XYZ file of C-alpha atoms in Angstrom:
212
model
C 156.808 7.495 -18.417
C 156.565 4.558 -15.808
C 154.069 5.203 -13.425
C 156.224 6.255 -10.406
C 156.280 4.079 -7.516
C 156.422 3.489 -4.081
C 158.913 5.491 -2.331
C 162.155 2.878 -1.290
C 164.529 3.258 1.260
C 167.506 5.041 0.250
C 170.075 2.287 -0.738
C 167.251 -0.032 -2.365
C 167.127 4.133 -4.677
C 170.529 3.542 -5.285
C 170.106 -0.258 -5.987
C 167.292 0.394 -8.084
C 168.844 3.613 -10.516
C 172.206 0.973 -11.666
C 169.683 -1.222 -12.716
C 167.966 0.891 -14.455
C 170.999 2.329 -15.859
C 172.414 -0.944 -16.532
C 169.524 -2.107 -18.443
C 169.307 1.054 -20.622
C 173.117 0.700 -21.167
C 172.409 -3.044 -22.367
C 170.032 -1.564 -24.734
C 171.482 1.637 -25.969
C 175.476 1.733 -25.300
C 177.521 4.286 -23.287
C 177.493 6.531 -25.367
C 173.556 7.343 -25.216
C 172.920 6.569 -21.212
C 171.289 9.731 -19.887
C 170.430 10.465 -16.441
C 166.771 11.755 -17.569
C 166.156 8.913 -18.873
C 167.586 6.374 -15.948
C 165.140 8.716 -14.142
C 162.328 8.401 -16.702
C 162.781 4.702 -16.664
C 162.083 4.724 -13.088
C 159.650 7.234 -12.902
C 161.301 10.127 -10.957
C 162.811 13.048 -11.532
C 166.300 13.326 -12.911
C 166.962 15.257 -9.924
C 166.713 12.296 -7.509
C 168.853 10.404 -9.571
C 171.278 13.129 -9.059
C 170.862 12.881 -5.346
C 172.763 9.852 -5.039
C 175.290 10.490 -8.229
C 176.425 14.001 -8.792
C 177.362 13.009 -12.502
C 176.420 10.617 -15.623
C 180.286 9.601 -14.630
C 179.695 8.228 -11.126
C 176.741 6.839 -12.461
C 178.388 5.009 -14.934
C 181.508 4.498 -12.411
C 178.660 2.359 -10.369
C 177.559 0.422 -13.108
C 181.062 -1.005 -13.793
C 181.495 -1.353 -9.844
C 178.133 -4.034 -9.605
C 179.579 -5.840 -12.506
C 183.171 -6.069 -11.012
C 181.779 -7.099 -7.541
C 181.051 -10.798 -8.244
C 184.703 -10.755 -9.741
C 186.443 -9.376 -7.183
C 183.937 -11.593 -4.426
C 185.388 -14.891 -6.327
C 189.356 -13.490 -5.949
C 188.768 -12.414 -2.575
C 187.911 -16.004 -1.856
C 190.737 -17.643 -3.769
C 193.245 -15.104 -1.933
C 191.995 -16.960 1.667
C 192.283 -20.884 -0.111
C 194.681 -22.794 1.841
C 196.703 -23.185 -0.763
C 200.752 -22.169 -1.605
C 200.744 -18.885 -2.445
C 201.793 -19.127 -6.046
C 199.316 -21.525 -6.975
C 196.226 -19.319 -5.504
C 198.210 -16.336 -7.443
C 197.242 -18.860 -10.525
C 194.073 -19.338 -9.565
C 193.566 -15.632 -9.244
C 194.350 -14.489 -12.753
C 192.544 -17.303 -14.272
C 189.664 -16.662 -12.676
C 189.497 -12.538 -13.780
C 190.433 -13.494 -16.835
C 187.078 -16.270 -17.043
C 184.842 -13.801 -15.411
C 186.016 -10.915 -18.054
C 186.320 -12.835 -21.241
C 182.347 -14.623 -19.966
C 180.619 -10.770 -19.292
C 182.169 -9.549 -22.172
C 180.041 -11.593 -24.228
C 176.846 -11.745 -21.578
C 176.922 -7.773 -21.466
C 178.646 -6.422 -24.359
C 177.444 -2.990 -23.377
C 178.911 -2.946 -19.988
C 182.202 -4.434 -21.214
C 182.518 -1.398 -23.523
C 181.787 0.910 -21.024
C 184.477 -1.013 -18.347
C 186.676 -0.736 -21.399
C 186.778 2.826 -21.953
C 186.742 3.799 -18.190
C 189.475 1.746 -17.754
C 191.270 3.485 -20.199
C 190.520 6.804 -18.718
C 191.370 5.176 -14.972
C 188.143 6.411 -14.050
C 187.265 5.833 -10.452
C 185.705 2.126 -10.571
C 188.505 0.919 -12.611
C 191.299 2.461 -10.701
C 190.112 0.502 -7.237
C 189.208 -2.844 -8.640
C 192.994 -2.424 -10.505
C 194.886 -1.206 -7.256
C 193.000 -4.194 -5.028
C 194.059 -6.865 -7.793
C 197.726 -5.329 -7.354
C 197.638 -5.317 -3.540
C 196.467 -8.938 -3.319
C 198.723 -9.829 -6.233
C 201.748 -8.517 -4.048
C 200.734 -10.031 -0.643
C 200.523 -13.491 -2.462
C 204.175 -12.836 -3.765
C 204.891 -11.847 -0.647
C 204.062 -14.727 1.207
C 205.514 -17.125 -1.253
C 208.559 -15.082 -0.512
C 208.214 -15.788 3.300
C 207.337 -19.706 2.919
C 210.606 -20.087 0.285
C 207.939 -21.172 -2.451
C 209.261 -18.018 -4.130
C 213.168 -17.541 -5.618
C 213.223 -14.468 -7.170
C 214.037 -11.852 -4.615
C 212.190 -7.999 -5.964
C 208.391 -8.704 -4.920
C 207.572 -5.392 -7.348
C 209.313 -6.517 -10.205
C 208.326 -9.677 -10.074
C 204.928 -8.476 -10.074
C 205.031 -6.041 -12.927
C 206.506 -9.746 -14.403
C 203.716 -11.027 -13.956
C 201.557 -7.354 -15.617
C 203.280 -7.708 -18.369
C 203.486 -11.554 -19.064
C 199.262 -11.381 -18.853
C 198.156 -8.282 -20.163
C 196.680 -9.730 -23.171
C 194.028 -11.752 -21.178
C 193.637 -8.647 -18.254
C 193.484 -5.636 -20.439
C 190.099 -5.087 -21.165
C 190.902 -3.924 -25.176
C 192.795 -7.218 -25.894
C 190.360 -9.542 -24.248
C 187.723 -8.109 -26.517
C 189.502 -8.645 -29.623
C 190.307 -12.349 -28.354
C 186.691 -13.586 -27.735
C 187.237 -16.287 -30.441
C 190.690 -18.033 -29.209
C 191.171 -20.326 -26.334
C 193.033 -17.529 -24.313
C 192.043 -20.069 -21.029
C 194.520 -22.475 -22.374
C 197.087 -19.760 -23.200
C 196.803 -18.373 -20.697
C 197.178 -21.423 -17.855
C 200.599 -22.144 -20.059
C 201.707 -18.692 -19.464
C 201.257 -18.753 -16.164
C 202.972 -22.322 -15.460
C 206.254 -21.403 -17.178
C 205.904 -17.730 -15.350
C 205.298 -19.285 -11.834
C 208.194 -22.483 -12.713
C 210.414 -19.608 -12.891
C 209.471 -17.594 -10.236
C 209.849 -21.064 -7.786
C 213.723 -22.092 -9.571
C 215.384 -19.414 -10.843
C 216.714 -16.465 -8.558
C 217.711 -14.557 -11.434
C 215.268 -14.505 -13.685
C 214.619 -10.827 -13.273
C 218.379 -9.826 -13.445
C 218.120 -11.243 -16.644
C 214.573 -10.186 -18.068
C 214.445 -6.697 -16.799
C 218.452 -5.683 -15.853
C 216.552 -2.674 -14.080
C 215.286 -5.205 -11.746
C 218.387 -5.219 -9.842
Protein backbone atom coordinates (compact mmCIF):
# COMPACT_ATOMS: atom_id res chain seq x y z
CA UNK A 1 0.00 0.00 0.00
CA UNK A 2 1.11 3.72 -0.68
CA UNK A 3 2.12 5.28 2.30
CA UNK A 4 -0.96 7.48 3.03
CA UNK A 5 -0.57 11.07 2.81
CA UNK A 6 -1.27 14.33 3.83
CA UNK A 7 -4.80 14.98 4.44
CA UNK A 8 -6.23 17.40 1.20
CA UNK A 9 -9.00 19.56 1.15
CA UNK A 10 -12.08 17.97 0.11
CA UNK A 11 -12.37 18.68 -3.71
CA UNK A 12 -8.43 18.28 -4.28
CA UNK A 13 -9.99 14.17 -2.43
CA UNK A 14 -12.22 14.16 -5.13
CA UNK A 15 -9.64 15.46 -7.73
CA UNK A 16 -7.20 13.14 -6.52
CA UNK A 17 -9.55 9.52 -6.36
CA UNK A 18 -10.49 10.08 -10.65
CA UNK A 19 -7.01 10.13 -11.07
CA UNK A 20 -6.34 7.46 -9.38
CA UNK A 21 -9.17 5.71 -10.86
CA UNK A 22 -8.34 6.88 -14.19
CA UNK A 23 -4.90 5.64 -14.07
CA UNK A 24 -5.88 2.15 -12.78
CA UNK A 25 -8.58 2.11 -15.54
CA UNK A 26 -5.67 2.92 -18.15
CA UNK A 27 -3.96 -0.01 -16.77
CA UNK A 28 -6.53 -2.60 -16.04
CA UNK A 29 -9.94 -1.82 -18.08
CA UNK A 30 -13.49 -1.26 -16.72
CA UNK A 31 -14.14 -4.18 -16.11
CA UNK A 32 -11.49 -4.71 -13.14
CA UNK A 33 -11.61 -0.92 -11.52
CA UNK A 34 -12.37 -1.48 -7.84
CA UNK A 35 -12.99 1.06 -5.33
CA UNK A 36 -10.48 -0.80 -2.76
CA UNK A 37 -8.10 -0.52 -4.86
CA UNK A 38 -8.63 3.37 -6.14
CA UNK A 39 -8.42 3.58 -2.31
CA UNK A 40 -5.34 1.37 -1.96
CA UNK A 41 -3.70 3.30 -4.69
CA UNK A 42 -4.09 6.32 -2.69
CA UNK A 43 -3.57 5.06 0.53
CA UNK A 44 -6.97 5.37 2.33
CA UNK A 45 -9.61 3.49 3.12
CA UNK A 46 -12.18 2.38 0.61
CA UNK A 47 -14.54 4.02 2.81
CA UNK A 48 -13.36 7.58 2.04
CA UNK A 49 -13.50 6.90 -1.41
CA UNK A 50 -17.05 6.11 -0.82
CA UNK A 51 -17.56 9.40 0.89
CA UNK A 52 -17.50 11.32 -2.15
CA UNK A 53 -19.03 8.41 -4.63
CA UNK A 54 -21.70 6.22 -3.21
CA UNK A 55 -20.93 3.59 -6.06
CA UNK A 56 -18.06 2.06 -8.47
CA UNK A 57 -20.85 3.67 -11.03
CA UNK A 58 -20.55 7.35 -10.06
CA UNK A 59 -17.09 6.71 -9.80
CA UNK A 60 -16.76 5.62 -13.10
CA UNK A 61 -19.63 8.24 -14.21
CA UNK A 62 -16.73 10.90 -13.03
CA UNK A 63 -14.08 9.46 -14.87
CA UNK A 64 -15.92 9.81 -18.23
CA UNK A 65 -17.11 13.41 -16.99
CA UNK A 66 -13.03 14.76 -16.66
CA UNK A 67 -12.44 13.27 -20.01
CA UNK A 68 -15.57 14.90 -21.66
CA UNK A 69 -14.81 18.32 -20.00
CA UNK A 70 -12.03 19.54 -22.34
CA UNK A 71 -14.58 18.46 -25.16
CA UNK A 72 -17.38 20.08 -24.16
CA UNK A 73 -14.90 23.41 -22.93
CA UNK A 74 -13.76 23.54 -26.84
CA UNK A 75 -17.79 23.40 -28.12
CA UNK A 76 -18.79 25.72 -25.57
CA UNK A 77 -16.34 28.11 -27.15
CA UNK A 78 -17.20 27.47 -30.78
CA UNK A 79 -21.06 27.92 -29.78
CA UNK A 80 -20.00 31.88 -28.70
CA UNK A 81 -17.63 32.35 -32.27
CA UNK A 82 -19.01 35.15 -34.13
CA UNK A 83 -19.73 33.24 -36.75
CA UNK A 84 -23.29 32.25 -38.87
CA UNK A 85 -24.85 29.87 -37.04
CA UNK A 86 -24.61 26.96 -39.41
CA UNK A 87 -21.09 27.22 -39.93
CA UNK A 88 -20.21 27.17 -35.96
CA UNK A 89 -22.91 24.12 -36.00
CA UNK A 90 -19.95 22.69 -38.46
CA UNK A 91 -17.42 23.55 -36.45
CA UNK A 92 -19.12 21.92 -33.53
CA UNK A 93 -19.44 18.37 -34.77
CA UNK A 94 -16.08 18.38 -36.24
CA UNK A 95 -14.55 19.24 -33.38
CA UNK A 96 -16.37 16.20 -31.00
CA UNK A 97 -15.80 14.11 -33.54
CA UNK A 98 -11.56 15.13 -33.48
CA UNK A 99 -11.54 15.14 -29.77
CA UNK A 100 -13.36 11.48 -29.70
CA UNK A 101 -11.72 9.73 -32.56
CA UNK A 102 -7.92 11.48 -30.81
CA UNK A 103 -8.81 10.00 -26.90
CA UNK A 104 -9.96 7.00 -28.28
CA UNK A 105 -6.61 6.13 -29.27
CA UNK A 106 -4.67 8.29 -26.29
CA UNK A 107 -6.93 6.38 -23.63
CA UNK A 108 -8.28 3.31 -25.03
CA UNK A 109 -9.44 2.35 -21.58
CA UNK A 110 -11.53 5.33 -20.95
CA UNK A 111 -13.02 5.24 -24.46
CA UNK A 112 -14.32 1.73 -23.62
CA UNK A 113 -15.64 2.67 -20.55
CA UNK A 114 -17.44 6.11 -22.28
CA UNK A 115 -18.55 3.49 -24.75
CA UNK A 116 -20.42 1.22 -22.67
CA UNK A 117 -21.91 3.96 -20.35
CA UNK A 118 -23.08 5.54 -23.17
CA UNK A 119 -24.82 2.67 -24.16
CA UNK A 120 -26.42 2.22 -20.84
CA UNK A 121 -27.19 6.32 -20.80
CA UNK A 122 -25.53 6.28 -17.63
CA UNK A 123 -25.46 9.62 -15.91
CA UNK A 124 -22.17 11.29 -17.51
CA UNK A 125 -23.21 10.32 -20.89
CA UNK A 126 -26.77 11.36 -20.70
CA UNK A 127 -25.67 15.26 -19.78
CA UNK A 128 -22.76 15.69 -22.09
CA UNK A 129 -25.52 14.11 -24.90
CA UNK A 130 -28.54 16.41 -23.80
CA UNK A 131 -25.99 19.72 -23.69
CA UNK A 132 -24.66 18.76 -27.32
CA UNK A 133 -28.53 18.59 -28.31
CA UNK A 134 -29.47 21.86 -26.58
CA UNK A 135 -26.62 23.81 -28.20
CA UNK A 136 -27.17 21.90 -31.43
CA UNK A 137 -30.87 23.30 -31.41
CA UNK A 138 -30.13 26.93 -30.32
CA UNK A 139 -27.60 27.11 -33.30
CA UNK A 140 -30.53 25.89 -35.63
CA UNK A 141 -32.45 28.11 -34.03
CA UNK A 142 -30.71 31.11 -34.65
CA UNK A 143 -29.92 30.30 -38.20
CA UNK A 144 -33.65 30.10 -38.34
CA UNK A 145 -33.99 33.71 -36.94
CA UNK A 146 -31.06 35.31 -39.20
CA UNK A 147 -32.77 33.45 -42.57
CA UNK A 148 -29.34 31.48 -42.89
CA UNK A 149 -31.67 28.52 -42.31
CA UNK A 150 -34.65 27.24 -44.99
CA UNK A 151 -35.96 24.36 -43.65
CA UNK A 152 -38.70 25.28 -41.27
CA UNK A 153 -38.97 22.05 -38.17
CA UNK A 154 -35.84 23.07 -35.90
CA UNK A 155 -36.35 19.25 -34.26
CA UNK A 156 -36.38 17.47 -37.31
CA UNK A 157 -33.90 19.12 -38.77
CA UNK A 158 -31.85 18.30 -35.93
CA UNK A 159 -32.51 14.62 -35.61
CA UNK A 160 -31.28 15.32 -39.62
CA UNK A 161 -28.48 16.18 -38.61
CA UNK A 162 -28.32 12.75 -35.58
CA UNK A 163 -28.78 10.67 -38.06
CA UNK A 164 -26.67 12.04 -41.06
CA UNK A 165 -23.45 11.86 -38.31
CA UNK A 166 -23.92 9.10 -36.15
CA UNK A 167 -21.16 7.15 -37.55
CA UNK A 168 -18.47 9.72 -36.44
CA UNK A 169 -20.61 10.64 -32.84
CA UNK A 170 -21.56 7.23 -31.70
CA UNK A 171 -18.97 6.11 -29.61
CA UNK A 172 -19.19 2.12 -31.07
CA UNK A 173 -18.72 3.29 -34.73
CA UNK A 174 -15.95 5.73 -34.10
CA UNK A 175 -14.03 2.89 -32.55
CA UNK A 176 -14.34 0.60 -35.34
CA UNK A 177 -13.30 3.62 -37.75
CA UNK A 178 -9.91 4.55 -36.13
CA UNK A 179 -8.17 3.62 -39.45
CA UNK A 180 -10.29 5.78 -42.15
CA UNK A 181 -10.18 9.45 -42.72
CA UNK A 182 -13.71 9.89 -41.08
CA UNK A 183 -12.40 13.93 -40.74
CA UNK A 184 -12.72 14.15 -44.43
CA UNK A 185 -16.02 12.23 -44.52
CA UNK A 186 -17.21 13.66 -42.32
CA UNK A 187 -16.59 17.67 -43.34
CA UNK A 188 -18.35 16.36 -46.85
CA UNK A 189 -21.26 15.19 -44.94
CA UNK A 190 -21.74 18.03 -43.27
CA UNK A 191 -21.35 20.56 -46.38
CA UNK A 192 -24.01 18.82 -48.48
CA UNK A 193 -26.21 18.51 -45.02
CA UNK A 194 -25.80 22.28 -44.15
CA UNK A 195 -26.14 23.33 -48.42
CA UNK A 196 -29.43 21.86 -47.90
CA UNK A 197 -30.47 23.07 -44.83
CA UNK A 198 -29.52 26.95 -46.30
CA UNK A 199 -31.58 26.18 -50.10
CA UNK A 200 -34.03 23.84 -49.86
CA UNK A 201 -37.29 24.39 -47.69
CA UNK A 202 -38.37 21.02 -48.27
CA UNK A 203 -35.87 18.90 -47.75
CA UNK A 204 -37.46 17.35 -44.72
CA UNK A 205 -40.95 16.93 -46.39
CA UNK A 206 -39.14 14.88 -48.58
CA UNK A 207 -36.51 12.90 -46.37
CA UNK A 208 -38.64 12.22 -43.40
CA UNK A 209 -42.64 12.77 -44.71
CA UNK A 210 -43.22 12.65 -40.78
CA UNK A 211 -41.45 15.86 -40.69
CA UNK A 212 -44.41 17.70 -41.73
Amino acid sequence: MTPRPPRLPPDEQRDAIIDAARKLLAEQGHDRLRVVSVANELGMSHANVYRFFPSREALMDAIVESWLAYSRAEVKEIATRSEPPLNRLRAIVLSMHRNAKRRFREEPNVSELYEHLHGRRAESARQHIALLYGLGRELLREAAETGELAVKDLDAALRLVHAATAKFTTPRLIRESLDEDTMTQLSQVLDALLLAFRTDPELLERSHPDAR
